[in-house]
PDB file of C-alpha atoms in Angstrom:
ATOM      1  CA  UNK A 184       6.979   1.373 -51.427  1.00 52.00           C
ATOM      2  CA  UNK A 185       6.001  -1.994 -49.947  1.00 53.00           C
ATOM      3  CA  UNK A 186       8.831  -0.805 -46.878  1.00 57.00           C
ATOM      4  CA  UNK A 187       6.399   1.958 -46.431  1.00 62.00           C
ATOM      5  CA  UNK A 188       2.884   0.059 -46.506  1.00 63.00           C
ATOM      6  CA  UNK A 189       4.628  -3.012 -44.166  1.00 68.00           C
ATOM      7  CA  UNK A 190       5.669   0.473 -41.787  1.00 72.00           C
ATOM      8  CA  UNK A 191       2.114   1.538 -41.954  1.00 74.00           C
ATOM      9  CA  UNK A 192       1.011  -2.077 -40.719  1.00 77.00           C
ATOM     10  CA  UNK A 193       3.109  -2.213 -37.702  1.00 79.00           C
ATOM     11  CA  UNK A 194       1.803   0.922 -36.816  1.00 80.00           C
ATOM     12  CA  UNK A 195      -1.877   0.382 -37.461  1.00 79.00           C
ATOM     13  CA  UNK A 196      -1.762  -2.781 -35.681  1.00 81.00           C
ATOM     14  CA  UNK A 197       0.103  -1.364 -33.077  1.00 79.00           C
ATOM     15  CA  UNK A 198      -2.686   1.339 -32.781  1.00 79.00           C
ATOM     16  CA  UNK A 199      -5.739  -1.833 -32.445  1.00 82.00           C
ATOM     17  CA  UNK A 200      -3.327  -3.315 -29.571  1.00 81.00           C
ATOM     18  CA  UNK A 201      -3.333  -0.285 -27.584  1.00 81.00           C
ATOM     19  CA  UNK A 202      -6.486   1.406 -27.740  1.00 85.00           C
ATOM     20  CA  UNK A 203      -8.893  -0.917 -26.131  1.00 87.00           C
ATOM     21  CA  UNK A 204      -6.686  -0.875 -22.719  1.00 86.00           C
ATOM     22  CA  UNK A 205      -6.035   2.850 -23.342  1.00 86.00           C
ATOM     23  CA  UNK A 206      -9.532   3.625 -24.356  1.00 90.00           C
ATOM     24  CA  UNK A 207     -10.167   1.614 -20.006  1.00 91.00           C
ATOM     25  CA  UNK A 208      -7.922   3.737 -19.042  1.00 89.00           C
ATOM     26  CA  UNK A 209     -10.137   6.312 -20.668  1.00 89.00           C
ATOM     27  CA  UNK A 210     -13.200   5.942 -19.518  1.00 90.00           C
ATOM     28  CA  UNK A 211     -12.203   4.288 -15.619  1.00 90.00           C
ATOM     29  CA  UNK A 212      -9.306   6.639 -14.774  1.00 88.00           C
ATOM     30  CA  UNK A 213      -9.252   9.440 -17.115  1.00 91.00           C
ATOM     31  CA  UNK A 214     -12.043  11.105 -16.889  1.00 93.00           C
ATOM     32  CA  UNK A 215     -12.739  10.274 -13.447  1.00 92.00           C
ATOM     33  CA  UNK A 216      -9.884  12.114 -12.676  1.00 92.00           C
ATOM     34  CA  UNK A 217     -10.119  14.898 -14.244  1.00 93.00           C
ATOM     35  CA  UNK A 218     -14.274  15.701 -12.896  1.00 93.00           C
ATOM     36  CA  UNK A 219     -12.187  15.136  -9.198  1.00 93.00           C
ATOM     37  CA  UNK A 220      -9.769  18.913 -10.450  1.00 94.00           C
ATOM     38  CA  UNK A 221     -13.136  20.147 -11.630  1.00 94.00           C
ATOM     39  CA  UNK A 222     -15.514  19.488  -8.885  1.00 93.00           C
ATOM     40  CA  UNK A 223     -12.379  20.474  -6.407  1.00 93.00           C
ATOM     41  CA  UNK A 224     -12.605  24.098  -7.467  1.00 93.00           C
ATOM     42  CA  UNK A 225     -16.482  24.463  -7.172  1.00 93.00           C
ATOM     43  CA  UNK A 226     -17.678  26.384  -4.543  1.00 91.00           C
ATOM     44  CA  UNK A 227     -21.189  24.450  -2.123  1.00 89.00           C
ATOM     45  CA  UNK A 228     -23.704  25.091   1.037  1.00 85.00           C
ATOM     46  CA  UNK A 229     -25.583  22.475   2.627  1.00 76.00           C
ATOM     47  CA  UNK A 230     -28.283  21.724   0.267  1.00 77.00           C
ATOM     48  CA  UNK A 231     -26.397  21.714  -2.863  1.00 84.00           C
ATOM     49  CA  UNK A 232     -22.995  22.120  -5.599  1.00 88.00           C
ATOM     50  CA  UNK A 233     -22.266  24.851  -7.484  1.00 89.00           C
ATOM     51  CA  UNK A 234     -20.368  25.015  -9.953  1.00 90.00           C
ATOM     52  CA  UNK A 235     -17.510  28.275  -9.657  1.00 86.00           C
ATOM     53  CA  UNK A 236     -13.962  28.059 -10.579  1.00 89.00           C
ATOM     54  CA  UNK A 237     -12.691  29.075  -7.268  1.00 89.00           C
ATOM     55  CA  UNK A 238      -9.604  27.938  -4.901  1.00 91.00           C
ATOM     56  CA  UNK A 239     -12.110  27.881  -0.957  1.00 91.00           C
ATOM     57  CA  UNK A 240     -11.390  24.741  -0.647  1.00 92.00           C
ATOM     58  CA  UNK A 241      -7.977  24.353  -1.225  1.00 93.00           C
ATOM     59  CA  UNK A 242      -7.802  27.309   1.600  1.00 92.00           C
ATOM     60  CA  UNK A 243      -9.441  25.772   3.447  1.00 89.00           C
ATOM     61  CA  UNK A 244      -8.029  22.735   3.394  1.00 88.00           C
ATOM     62  CA  UNK A 245      -4.572  23.525   3.303  1.00 88.00           C
ATOM     63  CA  UNK A 246      -4.686  26.267   6.378  1.00 89.00           C
ATOM     64  CA  UNK A 247      -6.544  24.118   8.122  1.00 86.00           C
ATOM     65  CA  UNK A 248      -3.587  23.112  11.506  1.00 89.00           C
ATOM     66  CA  UNK A 249      -6.847  19.668  11.650  1.00 89.00           C
ATOM     67  CA  UNK A 250      -5.791  18.538   7.738  1.00 90.00           C
ATOM     68  CA  UNK A 251      -1.753  18.845   8.714  1.00 92.00           C
ATOM     69  CA  UNK A 252      -2.262  16.689  11.654  1.00 93.00           C
ATOM     70  CA  UNK A 253      -4.382  14.390   9.751  1.00 93.00           C
ATOM     71  CA  UNK A 254      -1.641  14.040   6.446  1.00 93.00           C
ATOM     72  CA  UNK A 255       1.591  13.730   9.586  1.00 94.00           C
ATOM     73  CA  UNK A 256      -0.798  10.985  11.131  1.00 94.00           C
ATOM     74  CA  UNK A 257      -1.260   9.316   7.632  1.00 95.00           C
ATOM     75  CA  UNK A 258       2.263  10.060   7.110  1.00 95.00           C
ATOM     76  CA  UNK A 259       2.843   8.101  10.496  1.00 95.00           C
ATOM     77  CA  UNK A 260       0.899   5.054   9.518  1.00 95.00           C
ATOM     78  CA  UNK A 261       2.489   4.253   5.717  1.00 95.00           C
ATOM     79  CA  UNK A 262       5.701   5.301   7.346  1.00 96.00           C
ATOM     80  CA  UNK A 263       5.871   2.478  10.222  1.00 96.00           C
ATOM     81  CA  UNK A 264       3.768  -0.730   7.617  1.00 96.00           C
ATOM     82  CA  UNK A 265       5.866   0.836   5.666  1.00 96.00           C
ATOM     83  CA  UNK A 266       9.089  -0.196   7.104  1.00 96.00           C
ATOM     84  CA  UNK A 267       7.622  -3.322   9.250  1.00 97.00           C
ATOM     85  CA  UNK A 268       5.986  -4.926   6.017  1.00 96.00           C
ATOM     86  CA  UNK A 269       9.743  -4.397   4.284  1.00 96.00           C
ATOM     87  CA  UNK A 270      11.208  -6.030   7.038  1.00 96.00           C
ATOM     88  CA  UNK A 271       8.462  -8.621   7.153  1.00 95.00           C
ATOM     89  CA  UNK A 272       8.121  -9.135   3.501  1.00 94.00           C
ATOM     90  CA  UNK A 273      11.301  -9.761   2.748  1.00 95.00           C
ATOM     91  CA  UNK A 274      12.620 -12.484   5.606  1.00 94.00           C
ATOM     92  CA  UNK A 275       9.428 -14.457   4.098  1.00 92.00           C
ATOM     93  CA  UNK A 276      11.157 -13.645   0.041  1.00 92.00           C
ATOM     94  CA  UNK A 277      14.377 -15.112   1.158  1.00 92.00           C
ATOM     95  CA  UNK A 278      12.863 -18.315   2.775  1.00 91.00           C
ATOM     96  CA  UNK A 279      10.870 -18.876   0.182  1.00 89.00           C
ATOM     97  CA  UNK A 280      13.564 -17.800  -2.673  1.00 88.00           C
ATOM     98  CA  UNK A 281      16.749 -19.516  -0.750  1.00 87.00           C
ATOM     99  CA  UNK A 282      15.795 -21.376   2.254  1.00 85.00           C
ATOM    100  CA  UNK A 283      12.883 -23.741   0.625  1.00 84.00           C
ATOM    101  CA  UNK A 284      15.301 -25.621  -2.072  1.00 78.00           C
ATOM    102  CA  UNK A 285      11.891 -28.076  -4.144  1.00 81.00           C
ATOM    103  CA  UNK A 286       9.713 -24.887  -6.686  1.00 81.00           C
ATOM    104  CA  UNK A 287       7.123 -27.620  -5.152  1.00 85.00           C
ATOM    105  CA  UNK A 288       6.766 -26.348  -1.422  1.00 85.00           C
ATOM    106  CA  UNK A 289       7.481 -23.387  -2.651  1.00 82.00           C
ATOM    107  CA  UNK A 290       4.558 -22.928  -4.992  1.00 82.00           C
ATOM    108  CA  UNK A 291       2.470 -24.690  -1.891  1.00 85.00           C
ATOM    109  CA  UNK A 292       4.273 -22.015   0.560  1.00 85.00           C
ATOM    110  CA  UNK A 293       3.316 -18.856  -1.637  1.00 81.00           C
ATOM    111  CA  UNK A 294      -0.017 -20.438  -2.029  1.00 82.00           C
ATOM    112  CA  UNK A 295      -0.306 -21.210   1.837  1.00 82.00           C
ATOM    113  CA  UNK A 296       0.855 -16.857   2.230  1.00 80.00           C
ATOM    114  CA  UNK A 297      -1.801 -16.409   0.113  1.00 80.00           C
ATOM    115  CA  UNK A 298      -4.769 -18.344   1.875  1.00 78.00           C
ATOM    116  CA  UNK A 299      -6.215 -15.250   4.232  1.00 75.00           C
ATOM    117  CA  UNK A 300      -6.669 -13.147   0.833  1.00 75.00           C
ATOM    118  CA  UNK A 301      -9.689 -15.110   0.213  1.00 76.00           C
ATOM    119  CA  UNK A 302     -12.315 -13.565   2.745  1.00 78.00           C
ATOM    120  CA  UNK A 303     -12.655  -9.815   2.323  1.00 80.00           C
ATOM    121  CA  UNK A 304      -9.683  -7.153   4.237  1.00 80.00           C
ATOM    122  CA  UNK A 305     -13.088  -6.119   6.799  1.00 82.00           C
ATOM    123  CA  UNK A 306     -13.515  -9.829   7.587  1.00 84.00           C
ATOM    124  CA  UNK A 307      -9.117 -10.115   8.761  1.00 84.00           C
ATOM    125  CA  UNK A 308     -10.129  -6.137  10.324  1.00 84.00           C
ATOM    126  CA  UNK A 309     -12.836  -7.892  12.256  1.00 84.00           C
ATOM    127  CA  UNK A 310     -11.305 -11.482  13.541  1.00 85.00           C
ATOM    128  CA  UNK A 311      -8.514  -9.026  15.979  1.00 88.00           C
ATOM    129  CA  UNK A 312     -11.638  -7.513  17.860  1.00 86.00           C
ATOM    130  CA  UNK A 313     -11.819 -10.881  19.360  1.00 87.00           C
ATOM    131  CA  UNK A 314      -8.024 -11.323  20.044  1.00 88.00           C
ATOM    132  CA  UNK A 315      -6.391  -7.851  21.337  1.00 88.00           C
ATOM    133  CA  UNK A 316      -9.806  -6.625  23.257  1.00 85.00           C
ATOM    134  CA  UNK A 317      -9.618  -6.496  27.306  1.00 83.00           C
ATOM    135  CA  UNK A 318     -11.060  -9.643  26.950  1.00 84.00           C
ATOM    136  CA  UNK A 319      -9.844 -11.331  24.726  1.00 84.00           C
ATOM    137  CA  UNK A 320      -7.432 -13.985  23.924  1.00 87.00           C
ATOM    138  CA  UNK A 321      -5.219 -12.832  24.010  1.00 88.00           C
ATOM    139  CA  UNK A 322      -5.799 -10.639  27.717  1.00 89.00           C
ATOM    140  CA  UNK A 323      -6.817 -13.896  29.233  1.00 90.00           C
ATOM    141  CA  UNK A 324      -3.774 -15.881  28.352  1.00 90.00           C
ATOM    142  CA  UNK A 325      -1.666 -13.643  29.292  1.00 89.00           C
ATOM    143  CA  UNK A 326      -2.990 -13.210  32.906  1.00 89.00           C
ATOM    144  CA  UNK A 327      -3.836 -17.025  33.157  1.00 89.00           C
ATOM    145  CA  UNK A 328      -0.833 -16.928  33.138  1.00 87.00           C
ATOM    146  CA  UNK A 329       0.042 -14.679  35.370  1.00 87.00           C
ATOM    147  CA  UNK A 330       2.158 -12.941  32.763  1.00 86.00           C
ATOM    148  CA  UNK A 331      -0.432  -9.276  33.956  1.00 86.00           C
ATOM    149  CA  UNK A 332      -2.570  -8.311  36.502  1.00 86.00           C
ATOM    150  CA  UNK A 333      -4.372  -6.060  34.298  1.00 88.00           C
ATOM    151  CA  UNK A 334      -5.811  -6.577  30.393  1.00 87.00           C
ATOM    152  CA  UNK A 335      -3.550  -4.428  28.349  1.00 87.00           C
ATOM    153  CA  UNK A 336      -5.205  -1.336  26.784  1.00 84.00           C
ATOM    154  CA  UNK A 337      -3.507  -0.839  24.170  1.00 85.00           C
ATOM    155  CA  UNK A 338      -3.923  -3.784  22.439  1.00 87.00           C
ATOM    156  CA  UNK A 339      -7.164  -2.139  20.516  1.00 86.00           C
ATOM    157  CA  UNK A 340      -8.394   0.944  19.271  1.00 87.00           C
ATOM    158  CA  UNK A 341      -5.036   2.478  18.869  1.00 88.00           C
ATOM    159  CA  UNK A 342      -2.856   3.269  17.289  1.00 91.00           C
ATOM    160  CA  UNK A 343      -1.042  -0.589  17.436  1.00 92.00           C
ATOM    161  CA  UNK A 344      -4.385  -1.339  16.136  1.00 92.00           C
ATOM    162  CA  UNK A 345      -3.722   0.128  13.308  1.00 93.00           C
ATOM    163  CA  UNK A 346      -0.418  -0.561  12.741  1.00 94.00           C
ATOM    164  CA  UNK A 347      -1.217  -4.720  13.495  1.00 93.00           C
ATOM    165  CA  UNK A 348      -3.927  -4.709  10.126  1.00 92.00           C
ATOM    166  CA  UNK A 349      -2.516  -2.469   7.738  1.00 94.00           C
ATOM    167  CA  UNK A 350       0.145  -4.956   8.341  1.00 93.00           C
ATOM    168  CA  UNK A 351      -2.079  -8.002   8.154  1.00 91.00           C
ATOM    169  CA  UNK A 352      -3.750  -6.421   5.917  1.00 91.00           C
ATOM    170  CA  UNK A 353      -1.202  -5.359   3.376  1.00 92.00           C
ATOM    171  CA  UNK A 354       2.543  -7.666   4.301  1.00 92.00           C
ATOM    172  CA  UNK A 355       1.998 -10.539   1.228  1.00 90.00           C
ATOM    173  CA  UNK A 356       2.177  -6.820  -1.545  1.00 92.00           C
ATOM    174  CA  UNK A 357       5.480  -6.903   0.102  1.00 94.00           C
ATOM    175  CA  UNK A 358       6.546 -10.204  -0.192  1.00 92.00           C
ATOM    176  CA  UNK A 359       5.177 -11.312  -3.778  1.00 90.00           C
ATOM    177  CA  UNK A 360       7.497  -8.296  -5.672  1.00 92.00           C
ATOM    178  CA  UNK A 361      10.400  -9.356  -3.366  1.00 93.00           C
ATOM    179  CA  UNK A 362       9.698 -13.344  -4.213  1.00 91.00           C
ATOM    180  CA  UNK A 363       9.794 -12.738  -7.856  1.00 90.00           C
ATOM    181  CA  UNK A 364      12.648 -10.775  -7.916  1.00 91.00           C
ATOM    182  CA  UNK A 365      14.912 -13.335  -5.803  1.00 90.00           C
ATOM    183  CA  UNK A 366      14.079 -15.893  -7.944  1.00 88.00           C
ATOM    184  CA  UNK A 367      15.541 -13.613 -10.754  1.00 87.00           C
ATOM    185  CA  UNK A 368      19.466 -14.069  -9.324  1.00 86.00           C
ATOM    186  CA  UNK A 369      21.314 -16.264 -10.866  1.00 84.00           C
ATOM    187  CA  UNK A 370      22.031 -18.481  -7.895  1.00 82.00           C
ATOM    188  CA  UNK A 371      25.923 -18.537  -9.472  1.00 84.00           C
ATOM    189  CA  UNK A 372      26.517 -14.973  -7.954  1.00 83.00           C
ATOM    190  CA  UNK A 373      25.847 -15.646  -3.954  1.00 83.00           C
ATOM    191  CA  UNK A 374      28.379 -19.310  -5.515  1.00 81.00           C
ATOM    192  CA  UNK A 375      30.968 -17.067  -6.778  1.00 85.00           C
ATOM    193  CA  UNK A 376      30.338 -14.319  -3.529  1.00 82.00           C
ATOM    194  CA  UNK A 377      30.882 -17.541  -0.601  1.00 80.00           C
ATOM    195  CA  UNK A 378      33.340 -18.697  -2.653  1.00 77.00           C
ATOM    196  CA  UNK A 379      35.182 -15.456  -2.447  1.00 79.00           C
ATOM    197  CA  UNK A 380      34.457 -15.763   0.380  1.00 78.00           C
ATOM    198  CA  UNK A 381      31.872 -13.684   1.510  1.00 77.00           C
ATOM    199  CA  UNK A 382      30.681 -14.311   5.086  1.00 80.00           C
ATOM    200  CA  UNK A 383      26.274 -15.055   5.085  1.00 79.00           C
ATOM    201  CA  UNK A 384      25.729 -11.898   6.091  1.00 82.00           C
ATOM    202  CA  UNK A 385      27.815  -9.684   3.824  1.00 84.00           C
ATOM    203  CA  UNK A 386      26.522 -11.882   1.657  1.00 85.00           C
ATOM    204  CA  UNK A 387      22.329 -10.490   1.798  1.00 85.00           C
ATOM    205  CA  UNK A 388      24.084  -7.069   1.566  1.00 85.00           C
ATOM    206  CA  UNK A 389      26.263  -7.434  -1.113  1.00 86.00           C
ATOM    207  CA  UNK A 390      24.347  -9.674  -3.394  1.00 87.00           C
ATOM    208  CA  UNK A 391      21.076 -10.693  -2.634  1.00 89.00           C
ATOM    209  CA  UNK A 392      19.731  -7.123  -1.275  1.00 89.00           C
ATOM    210  CA  UNK A 393      21.059  -4.881  -4.168  1.00 89.00           C
ATOM    211  CA  UNK A 394      18.928  -7.005  -7.495  1.00 88.00           C
ATOM    212  CA  UNK A 395      16.157  -6.952  -4.704  1.00 90.00           C
ATOM    213  CA  UNK A 396      15.880  -3.103  -5.023  1.00 91.00           C
ATOM    214  CA  UNK A 397      13.794  -3.613  -7.753  1.00 90.00           C
ATOM    215  CA  UNK A 398      11.274  -5.683  -6.395  1.00 91.00           C
ATOM    216  CA  UNK A 399      11.190  -3.384  -2.747  1.00 93.00           C
ATOM    217  CA  UNK A 400       9.908  -0.768  -4.607  1.00 93.00           C
ATOM    218  CA  UNK A 401       7.802  -2.400  -6.106  1.00 92.00           C
ATOM    219  CA  UNK A 402       6.498  -3.678  -2.518  1.00 94.00           C
ATOM    220  CA  UNK A 403       6.479  -0.361  -1.291  1.00 94.00           C
ATOM    221  CA  UNK A 404       4.772   1.434  -3.603  1.00 94.00           C
ATOM    222  CA  UNK A 405       1.630  -0.590  -3.011  1.00 94.00           C
ATOM    223  CA  UNK A 406       1.685  -0.356   0.343  1.00 95.00           C
ATOM    224  CA  UNK A 407       2.494   3.371  -0.093  1.00 95.00           C
ATOM    225  CA  UNK A 408      -1.143   3.913  -2.143  1.00 94.00           C
ATOM    226  CA  UNK A 409      -2.780   1.029   0.007  1.00 93.00           C
ATOM    227  CA  UNK A 410      -2.024   2.769   3.622  1.00 94.00           C
ATOM    228  CA  UNK A 411      -2.206   6.436   2.159  1.00 93.00           C
ATOM    229  CA  UNK A 412      -5.389   6.199   0.780  1.00 90.00           C
ATOM    230  CA  UNK A 413      -7.056   3.986   3.054  1.00 90.00           C
ATOM    231  CA  UNK A 414     -10.050   5.196   5.580  1.00 86.00           C
ATOM    232  CA  UNK A 415     -12.267   1.846   6.688  1.00 88.00           C
ATOM    233  CA  UNK A 416      -8.984   0.101   9.052  1.00 90.00           C
ATOM    234  CA  UNK A 417      -8.231   3.363  10.382  1.00 91.00           C
ATOM    235  CA  UNK A 418     -12.309   3.585  11.333  1.00 89.00           C
ATOM    236  CA  UNK A 419     -12.564   0.182  12.931  1.00 88.00           C
ATOM    237  CA  UNK A 420      -9.126  -0.314  14.193  1.00 90.00           C
ATOM    238  CA  UNK A 421      -8.602   2.282  16.347  1.00 87.00           C
ATOM    239  CA  UNK A 422     -12.680   3.259  17.349  1.00 84.00           C
ATOM    240  CA  UNK A 423     -13.331   6.298  16.134  1.00 80.00           C
ATOM    241  CA  UNK A 424     -10.339   7.620  18.327  1.00 84.00           C
ATOM    242  CA  UNK A 425      -7.591   8.233  15.428  1.00 86.00           C
ATOM    243  CA  UNK A 426      -7.984  10.097  12.039  1.00 88.00           C
ATOM    244  CA  UNK A 427      -6.765   9.634   8.333  1.00 91.00           C
ATOM    245  CA  UNK A 428      -6.894  11.158   5.570  1.00 92.00           C
ATOM    246  CA  UNK A 429      -8.855   8.284   3.198  1.00 91.00           C
ATOM    247  CA  UNK A 430     -11.207   8.341   6.585  1.00 91.00           C
ATOM    248  CA  UNK A 431     -11.545  12.631   6.295  1.00 93.00           C
ATOM    249  CA  UNK A 432     -12.427  12.654   3.121  1.00 93.00           C
ATOM    250  CA  UNK A 433     -14.715   9.549   3.927  1.00 91.00           C
ATOM    251  CA  UNK A 434     -16.134  11.599   6.136  1.00 91.00           C
ATOM    252  CA  UNK A 435     -17.063  14.584   3.938  1.00 91.00           C
ATOM    253  CA  UNK A 436     -18.507  12.609   1.309  1.00 90.00           C
ATOM    254  CA  UNK A 437     -21.243  11.250   4.109  1.00 89.00           C
ATOM    255  CA  UNK A 438     -21.363  15.012   5.163  1.00 88.00           C
ATOM    256  CA  UNK A 439     -22.287  16.014   1.616  1.00 86.00           C
ATOM    257  CA  UNK A 440     -18.975  18.731   1.511  1.00 91.00           C
ATOM    258  CA  UNK A 441     -18.365  16.778  -2.745  1.00 92.00           C
ATOM    259  CA  UNK A 442     -16.030  19.715  -3.630  1.00 94.00           C
ATOM    260  CA  UNK A 443     -14.293  19.528  -0.632  1.00 93.00           C
ATOM    261  CA  UNK A 444     -13.546  15.870  -1.261  1.00 94.00           C
ATOM    262  CA  UNK A 445     -12.725  16.418  -3.629  1.00 94.00           C
ATOM    263  CA  UNK A 446      -9.686  18.647  -2.884  1.00 94.00           C
ATOM    264  CA  UNK A 447      -8.497  16.745  -0.386  1.00 94.00           C
ATOM    265  CA  UNK A 448      -8.599  13.729  -2.911  1.00 94.00           C
ATOM    266  CA  UNK A 449      -6.315  15.835  -5.367  1.00 95.00           C
ATOM    267  CA  UNK A 450      -3.806  16.768  -2.884  1.00 94.00           C
ATOM    268  CA  UNK A 451      -4.247  13.301  -1.634  1.00 94.00           C
ATOM    269  CA  UNK A 452      -3.036  11.764  -4.621  1.00 93.00           C
ATOM    270  CA  UNK A 453      -0.387  14.679  -5.340  1.00 94.00           C
ATOM    271  CA  UNK A 454       1.189  13.283  -2.301  1.00 93.00           C
ATOM    272  CA  UNK A 455       1.289  10.152  -2.936  1.00 94.00           C
ATOM    273  CA  UNK A 456       2.732  10.867  -6.059  1.00 93.00           C
ATOM    274  CA  UNK A 457       5.126  12.660  -5.196  1.00 94.00           C
ATOM    275  CA  UNK A 458       6.291   9.819  -2.567  1.00 93.00           C
ATOM    276  CA  UNK A 459       6.260   6.427  -5.839  1.00 91.00           C
ATOM    277  CA  UNK A 460       8.088   9.350  -7.729  1.00 91.00           C
ATOM    278  CA  UNK A 461      10.908   9.637  -5.089  1.00 91.00           C
ATOM    279  CA  UNK A 462      11.094   5.822  -4.967  1.00 89.00           C
ATOM    280  CA  UNK A 463      11.373   5.448  -7.993  1.00 87.00           C
ATOM    281  CA  UNK A 464      14.049   8.088  -8.365  1.00 86.00           C
ATOM    282  CA  UNK A 465      15.677   5.683  -6.054  1.00 82.00           C
ATOM    283  CA  UNK A 466      15.142   2.393  -7.520  1.00 80.00           C
ATOM    284  CA  UNK A 467      14.989   2.279 -10.991  1.00 73.00           C
ATOM    285  CA  UNK A 468      12.124  -0.550 -11.058  1.00 70.00           C
ATOM    286  CA  UNK A 469      12.165  -0.540 -15.400  1.00 67.00           C
ATOM    287  CA  UNK A 470      13.967  -3.879 -15.526  1.00 60.00           C
ATOM    288  CA  UNK A 471      11.880  -5.285 -13.790  1.00 54.00           C
ATOM    289  CA  UNK A 472       8.913  -4.863 -15.640  1.00 54.00           C
TER     290      UNK A 472
END
């Protein structure tokens, strides 16, 4: 009887510990998602939303070539930004974890990487405009040096500007988990690899990268989800000349087309979940958590 009572107390204590977080997730995550799913089946016109159960919003979205082009463009941005941030994040994390010996110096340099996050995303994006503009600092400098004779048009309001802004905004989300993973690597493994005759390149590919996969996976999830759902970066840095799924949903909300926006949000969520599931199938991150 005492054992049963102790087991019951542990279950109650566990429930009480999990209940606050579960309640927050239900109220602020699960319920809003359920509302979005329900509204996605509603009908609407120019003045009202009509409760119904029909698949018009989904058929209109999935049958439209514009929607497919928008999703492909968003996926293109996501893959490019993921590749760039992975390379940059890995390099920065490697330098911090293995080249900087002092823990104090590691902490200071890591905090330096976080300084840009003390300002808003919009301010950081806008700061690129006077630098990349037709008569901006970069073009002016290149012309004065005689390296170019005409301003480079592709620097601003282009795909290049969008990818650059994304990279600026989200690289730290790749640096942090990779750095955390690298700091957990037993340095004796590196010494053993070197003693076994492995050079720097072989040690990197056979020891460091495999042991950093969980950090890369976590960073990939961060970057993929944020780029797929972003809309303000594409709007500002492309000058309204490019599109993304997030921007399309934002425009539908601005036009009071809430059911259509909800349908696209459900489709976008499904695509993102599939991408995350693919990442989790490739890399087991449970040991990192």
